[in-house]
XYZ file of C-alpha atoms in Angstrom:
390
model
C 17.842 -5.948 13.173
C 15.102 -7.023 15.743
C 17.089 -4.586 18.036
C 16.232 -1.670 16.019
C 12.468 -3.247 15.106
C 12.294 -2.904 19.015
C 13.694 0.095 19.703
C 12.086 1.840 16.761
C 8.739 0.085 18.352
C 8.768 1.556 21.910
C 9.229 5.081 19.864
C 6.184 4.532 18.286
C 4.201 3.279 21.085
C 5.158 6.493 22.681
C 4.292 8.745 19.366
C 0.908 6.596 19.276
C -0.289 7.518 22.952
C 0.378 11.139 22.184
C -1.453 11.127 18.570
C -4.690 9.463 20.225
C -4.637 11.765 22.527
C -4.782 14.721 19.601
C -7.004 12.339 16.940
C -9.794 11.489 19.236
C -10.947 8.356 16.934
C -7.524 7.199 17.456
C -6.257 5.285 14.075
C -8.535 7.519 11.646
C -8.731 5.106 8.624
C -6.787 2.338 9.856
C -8.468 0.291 12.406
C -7.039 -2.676 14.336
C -8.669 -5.666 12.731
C -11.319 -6.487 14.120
C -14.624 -8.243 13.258
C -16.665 -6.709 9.907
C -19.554 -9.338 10.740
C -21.576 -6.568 13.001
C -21.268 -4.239 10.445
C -22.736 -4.990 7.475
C -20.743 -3.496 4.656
C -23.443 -1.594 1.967
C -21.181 1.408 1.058
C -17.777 1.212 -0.232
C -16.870 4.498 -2.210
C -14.066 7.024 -3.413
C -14.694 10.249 -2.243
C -12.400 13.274 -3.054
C -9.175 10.449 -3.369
C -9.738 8.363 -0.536
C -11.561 4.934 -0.165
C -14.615 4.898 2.312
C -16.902 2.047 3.963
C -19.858 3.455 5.047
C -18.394 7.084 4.301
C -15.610 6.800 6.997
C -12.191 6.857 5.722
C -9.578 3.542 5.044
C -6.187 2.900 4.152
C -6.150 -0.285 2.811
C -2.596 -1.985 3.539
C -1.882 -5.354 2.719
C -1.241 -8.851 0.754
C -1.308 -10.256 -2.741
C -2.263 -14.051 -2.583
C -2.515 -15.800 -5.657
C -4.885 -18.026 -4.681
C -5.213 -20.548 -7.963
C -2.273 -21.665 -7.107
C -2.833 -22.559 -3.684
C -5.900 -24.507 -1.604
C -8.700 -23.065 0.247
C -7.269 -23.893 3.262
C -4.122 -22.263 2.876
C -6.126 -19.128 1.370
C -7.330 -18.727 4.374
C -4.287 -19.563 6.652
C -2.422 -16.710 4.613
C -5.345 -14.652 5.665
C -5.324 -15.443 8.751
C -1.980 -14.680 9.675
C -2.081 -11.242 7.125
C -4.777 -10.163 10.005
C -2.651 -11.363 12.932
C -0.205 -8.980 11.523
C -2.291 -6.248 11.966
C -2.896 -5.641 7.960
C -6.311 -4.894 7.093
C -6.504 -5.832 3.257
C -6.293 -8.945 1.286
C -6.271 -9.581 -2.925
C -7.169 -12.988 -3.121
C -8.160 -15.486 -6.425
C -11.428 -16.786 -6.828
C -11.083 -19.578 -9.432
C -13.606 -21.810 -11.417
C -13.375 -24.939 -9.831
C -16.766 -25.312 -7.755
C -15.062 -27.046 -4.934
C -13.600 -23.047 -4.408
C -16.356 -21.627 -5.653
C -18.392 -23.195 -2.751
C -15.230 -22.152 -0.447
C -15.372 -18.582 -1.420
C -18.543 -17.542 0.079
C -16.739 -19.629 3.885
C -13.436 -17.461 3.262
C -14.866 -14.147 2.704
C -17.157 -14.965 6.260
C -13.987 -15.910 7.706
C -11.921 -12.479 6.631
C -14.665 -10.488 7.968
C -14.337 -12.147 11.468
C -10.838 -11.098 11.522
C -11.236 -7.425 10.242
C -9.721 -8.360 7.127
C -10.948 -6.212 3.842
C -10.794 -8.286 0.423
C -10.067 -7.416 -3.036
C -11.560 -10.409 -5.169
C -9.727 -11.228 -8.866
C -11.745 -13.991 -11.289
C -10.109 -13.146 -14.776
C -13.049 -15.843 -16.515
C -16.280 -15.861 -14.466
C -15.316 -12.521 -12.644
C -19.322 -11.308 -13.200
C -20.794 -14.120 -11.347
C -18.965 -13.931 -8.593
C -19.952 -10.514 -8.259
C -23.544 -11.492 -8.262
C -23.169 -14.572 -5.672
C -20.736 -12.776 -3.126
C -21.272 -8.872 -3.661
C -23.377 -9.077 -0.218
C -20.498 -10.386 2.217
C -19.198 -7.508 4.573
C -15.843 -8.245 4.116
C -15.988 -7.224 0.158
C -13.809 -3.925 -0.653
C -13.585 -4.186 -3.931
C -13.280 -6.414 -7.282
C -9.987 -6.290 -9.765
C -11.813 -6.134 -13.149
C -7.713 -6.598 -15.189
C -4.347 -7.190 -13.969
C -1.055 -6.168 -15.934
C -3.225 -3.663 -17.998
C -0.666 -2.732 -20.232
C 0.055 -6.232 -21.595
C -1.829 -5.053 -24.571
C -4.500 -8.233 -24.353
C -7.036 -5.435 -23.100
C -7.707 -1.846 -24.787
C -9.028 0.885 -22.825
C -12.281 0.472 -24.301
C -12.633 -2.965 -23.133
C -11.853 -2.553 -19.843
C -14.293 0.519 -19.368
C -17.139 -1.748 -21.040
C -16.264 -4.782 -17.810
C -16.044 -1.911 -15.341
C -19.811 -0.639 -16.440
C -21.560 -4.362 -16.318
C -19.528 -4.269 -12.725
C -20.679 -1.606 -11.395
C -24.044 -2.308 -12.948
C -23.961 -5.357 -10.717
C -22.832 -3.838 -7.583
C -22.999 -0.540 -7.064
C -22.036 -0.903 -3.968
C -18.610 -1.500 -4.092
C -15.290 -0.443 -6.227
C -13.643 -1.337 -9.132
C -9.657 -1.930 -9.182
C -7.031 -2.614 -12.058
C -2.832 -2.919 -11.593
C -0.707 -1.820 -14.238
C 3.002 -0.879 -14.596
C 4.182 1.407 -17.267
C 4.131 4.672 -17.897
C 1.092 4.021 -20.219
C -1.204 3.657 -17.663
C -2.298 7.057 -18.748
C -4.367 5.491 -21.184
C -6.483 3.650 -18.775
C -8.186 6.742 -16.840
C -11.234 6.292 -15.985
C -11.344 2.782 -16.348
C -12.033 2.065 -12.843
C -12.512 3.620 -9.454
C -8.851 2.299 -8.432
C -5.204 2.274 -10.523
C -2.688 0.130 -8.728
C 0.740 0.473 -9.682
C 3.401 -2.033 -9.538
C 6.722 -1.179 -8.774
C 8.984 -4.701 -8.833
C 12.738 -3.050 -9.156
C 14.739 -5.240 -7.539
C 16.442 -7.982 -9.664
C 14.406 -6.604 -12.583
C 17.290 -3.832 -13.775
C 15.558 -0.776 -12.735
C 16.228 1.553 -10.368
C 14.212 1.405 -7.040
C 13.559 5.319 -7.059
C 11.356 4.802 -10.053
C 8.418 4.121 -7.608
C 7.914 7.435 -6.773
C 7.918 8.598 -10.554
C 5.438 5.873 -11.376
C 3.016 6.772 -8.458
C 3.280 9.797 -9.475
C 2.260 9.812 -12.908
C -1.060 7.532 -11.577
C -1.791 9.766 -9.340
C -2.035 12.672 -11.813
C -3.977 10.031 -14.094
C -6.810 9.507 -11.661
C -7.091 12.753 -10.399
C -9.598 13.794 -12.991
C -11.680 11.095 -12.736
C -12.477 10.806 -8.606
C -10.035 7.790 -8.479
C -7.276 6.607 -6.227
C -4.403 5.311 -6.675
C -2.773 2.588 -4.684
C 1.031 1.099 -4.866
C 1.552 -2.399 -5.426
C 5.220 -2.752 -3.805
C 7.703 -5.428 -4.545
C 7.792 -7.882 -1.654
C 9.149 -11.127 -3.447
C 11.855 -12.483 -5.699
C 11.833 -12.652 -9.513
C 11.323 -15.893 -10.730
C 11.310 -15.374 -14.625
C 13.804 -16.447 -15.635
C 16.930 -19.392 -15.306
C 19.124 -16.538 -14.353
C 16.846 -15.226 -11.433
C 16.107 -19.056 -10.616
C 19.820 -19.629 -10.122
C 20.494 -16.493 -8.455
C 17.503 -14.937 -7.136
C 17.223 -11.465 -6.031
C 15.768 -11.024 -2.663
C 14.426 -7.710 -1.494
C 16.055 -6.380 1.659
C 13.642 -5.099 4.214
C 14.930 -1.759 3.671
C 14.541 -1.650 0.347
C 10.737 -2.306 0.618
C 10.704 0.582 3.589
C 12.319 2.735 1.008
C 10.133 2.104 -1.761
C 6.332 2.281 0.671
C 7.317 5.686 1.757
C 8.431 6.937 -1.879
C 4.651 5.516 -2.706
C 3.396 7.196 0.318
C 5.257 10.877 -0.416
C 3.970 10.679 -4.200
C 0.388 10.564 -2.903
C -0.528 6.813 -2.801
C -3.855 6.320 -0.185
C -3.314 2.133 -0.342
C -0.744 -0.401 -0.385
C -0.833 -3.883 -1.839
C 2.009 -5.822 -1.213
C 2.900 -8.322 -4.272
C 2.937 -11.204 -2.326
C 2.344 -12.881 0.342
C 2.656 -16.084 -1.867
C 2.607 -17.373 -5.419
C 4.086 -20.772 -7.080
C 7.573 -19.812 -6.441
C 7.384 -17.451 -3.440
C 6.021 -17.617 0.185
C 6.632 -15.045 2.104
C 7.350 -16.610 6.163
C 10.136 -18.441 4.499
C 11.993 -15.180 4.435
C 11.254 -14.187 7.887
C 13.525 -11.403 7.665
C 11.250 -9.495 5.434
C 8.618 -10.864 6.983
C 9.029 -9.489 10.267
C 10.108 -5.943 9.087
C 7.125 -5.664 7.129
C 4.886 -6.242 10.227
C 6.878 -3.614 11.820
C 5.610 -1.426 9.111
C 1.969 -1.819 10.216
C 2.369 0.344 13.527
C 4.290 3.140 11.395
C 1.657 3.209 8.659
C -1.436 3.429 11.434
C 0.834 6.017 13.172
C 0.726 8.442 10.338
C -2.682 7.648 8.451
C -4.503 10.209 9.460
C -2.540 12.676 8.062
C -2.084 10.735 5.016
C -6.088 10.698 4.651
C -7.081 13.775 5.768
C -4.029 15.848 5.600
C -3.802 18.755 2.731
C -0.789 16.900 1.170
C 1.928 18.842 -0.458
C 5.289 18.135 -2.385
C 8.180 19.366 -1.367
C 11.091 20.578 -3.561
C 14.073 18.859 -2.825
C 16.325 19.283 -5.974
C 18.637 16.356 -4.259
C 18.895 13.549 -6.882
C 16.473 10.780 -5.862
C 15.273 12.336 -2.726
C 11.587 13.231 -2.266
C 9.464 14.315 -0.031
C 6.314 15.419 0.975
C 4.281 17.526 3.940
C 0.726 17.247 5.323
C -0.987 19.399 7.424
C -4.139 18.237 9.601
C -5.163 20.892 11.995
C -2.592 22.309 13.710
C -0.512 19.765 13.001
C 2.052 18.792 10.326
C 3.896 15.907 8.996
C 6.916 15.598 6.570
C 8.711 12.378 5.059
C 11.909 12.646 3.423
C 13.076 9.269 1.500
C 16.693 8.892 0.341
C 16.191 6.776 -3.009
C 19.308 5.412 -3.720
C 22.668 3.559 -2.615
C 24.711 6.824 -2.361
C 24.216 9.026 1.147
C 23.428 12.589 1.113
C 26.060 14.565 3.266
C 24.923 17.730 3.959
C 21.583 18.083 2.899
C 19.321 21.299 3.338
C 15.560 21.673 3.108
C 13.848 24.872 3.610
C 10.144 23.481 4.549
C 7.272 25.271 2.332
C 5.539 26.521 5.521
C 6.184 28.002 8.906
C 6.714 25.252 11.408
C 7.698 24.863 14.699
C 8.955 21.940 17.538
C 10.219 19.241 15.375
C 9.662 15.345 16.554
C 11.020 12.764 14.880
C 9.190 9.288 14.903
C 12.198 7.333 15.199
C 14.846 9.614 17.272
C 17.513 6.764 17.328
C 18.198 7.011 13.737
C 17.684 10.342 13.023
C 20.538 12.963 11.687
C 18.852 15.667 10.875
C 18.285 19.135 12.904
C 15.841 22.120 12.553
C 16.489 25.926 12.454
C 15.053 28.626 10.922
C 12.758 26.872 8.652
C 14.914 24.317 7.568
C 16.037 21.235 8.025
C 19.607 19.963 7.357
C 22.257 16.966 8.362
C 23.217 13.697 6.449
C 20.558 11.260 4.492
C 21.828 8.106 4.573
C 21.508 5.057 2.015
C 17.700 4.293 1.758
C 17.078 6.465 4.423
C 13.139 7.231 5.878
C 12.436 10.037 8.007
C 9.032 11.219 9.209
C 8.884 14.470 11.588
C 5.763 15.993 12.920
C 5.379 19.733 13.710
C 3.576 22.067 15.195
C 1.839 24.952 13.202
């Protein structure tokens, strides 16, 4: 595997060089981290789908940590190496105890020194900390309810928090994570829907992300929102059957499921976790390391995914999607095979006329172009981005 992280890396590199050359801010929307501290954060906004600080657009990629169950110290080692990475985007626990409280203030001074964007969650006291902290650069945005369809919050309720939030801080955004199809009935609730897709080991089928990113997408639409995905990057732990026999996502299965988030429309990923009481991520350094070899991929194509006209592609191939952008005279398409089973010969006539196909990762790719289309084998769990010109 750290073969094909390699080769698959020098690729990139070499797709990178010639994409800076053609984007002349190189990584629109996904910046290497780098230190917030110099510029003082006093904007945060959605505009037209896509998160901006200080109007310029991000792509907020990152971590879970669920920090009550964890030190300061740690909180910010988990940080630390989430930034060293190359993510730019943390969700992080504030808790009551003062000892943290007085931490808090240290970590979010410390994120911002390493380019690192934080989402804060305080499910009791969530309004002070607003009020001591909503001044720190390195502030993105605050989750006002997690697991919104649990049923312990209506609608109405969450609307109400979301108003004495934003009454607070204007400044910044608001951010719930939900993860059935009745998140419908939370529009307009905040300026971000999050939603979870945990498949694996949970008897569902992993092409239901795209479905469920979907149907927030649509939700939000109305409303000026975005929608992030929060992807499954650890091992159920619910139960004695998943203790005995735990579940472990395979690299490629978390591949598979970011790009089904990223062809149904998602502008933010949230990885769920980095750590919790039963899961720490570096002890599974096989996930680990493919998901930092996601990082260079994701910057690769985020400007088209933030400033691209984005359009969905009809497949009609069981569990295969895909999507195209088109950003100037360029144009992007991702095609994700969903499922166990490969596709053998699979045709696509692309909605628009395109010409020069490059793949980003030749070494894997079995597809050809002609005539519009483009046809060959999908394999199990497949990914494959192509750029064109117009």
């Amino acid at each position: 595997m750290k073969n094909t992280i390699k080769l698959a890396t020098f690729f990139l590199l070499s797709l990178i060089m010639s994409l800076c050359l053609f984007f002349d801010n190189g990584f629109l929307g996904f910046p290497y981290p780098d230190s917030l501290s110099q510029s003082q954060i006093r904007s945060v906004k959605i505009v037209k789908g896509i998160t901006t600080v200080n109007g310029k657009p991000l792509f907020p990629l990152g971590f879970y940590h669920v920090s009550w169950q964890s030190t300061a110290v740690e909180r910010i080692k988990a940080m630390q190496n989430i930034a060293k990475a190359g993510f730019n985007t943390i969700h992080v626990s504030s808790t009551t105890d003062r000892n943290d409280q007085s931490s808090y203030g240290d970590f979010l001074d410390q994120s911002a020194q390493q380019g690192i964007y934080v989402i804060t969650e305080q499910q009791i006291n969530l309004q002070n900390v607003v009020k001591e902290f909503k001044h720190k650069p390195a502030v993105l945005a605050w989750n006002i309810a997690d697991d919104v369809n649990d049923g312990k919050q209506t609608p109405h309720d969450i609307r109400q928090l979301n108003h004495k939030i934003k009454s607070l801080d204007s400044n910044h955004i608001t951010y719930i994570s939900g993860y059935s199809d009745e998140i419908y009935k939370f529009e307009n609730c905040s300026d971000i829907i999050a939603m979870q897709s945990y498949p694996i080991g949970n008897n569902d089928e992993i092409s239901s992300t795209y479905r469920r990113v979907s149907l927030t997408r649509e939700t939000v639409a109305p409303f000026n929102g975005t929608v992030y995905a929060n992807i499954q990057a650890f091992s159920w732990s619910d139960s004695q059957e998943h203790l005995k026999h735990p579940v472990i996502p395979t690299f490629n299965e978390v591949k598979n499921m970011t790009y089904q988030a990223l062809v149904a429309g998602v502008k933010g990923i949230i990885y769920y976790t980095y750590y919790d009481s039963s899961w720490y991520l570096p002890d599974h350094p096989k996930l680990w390391e493919g998901l930092k070899s996601l990082v260079p991929e994701v910057k690769t194509i985020t400007p088209f995914l933030l400033q691209g006209s984005w359009r969905k592609i009809d497949v009609n191939y069981q569990n295969v999607f895909g999507a195209i952008w088109v950003l100037n005279d360029k144009a992007m398409v991702i095609l994700t095979n969903a499922s166990n089973q490969a596709v053998d010969n699979f045709t696509i006539p692309l909605p628009i006329s395109v010409k020069n196909l490059r793949s980003m990762v030749p070494e894997i790719s079995r597809m050809n172009f002609r005539h519009g289309k483009l046809y060959g084998k999908l394999e199990p769990l497949a990914v494959h981005t192509y750029f064109f010109n117009l």
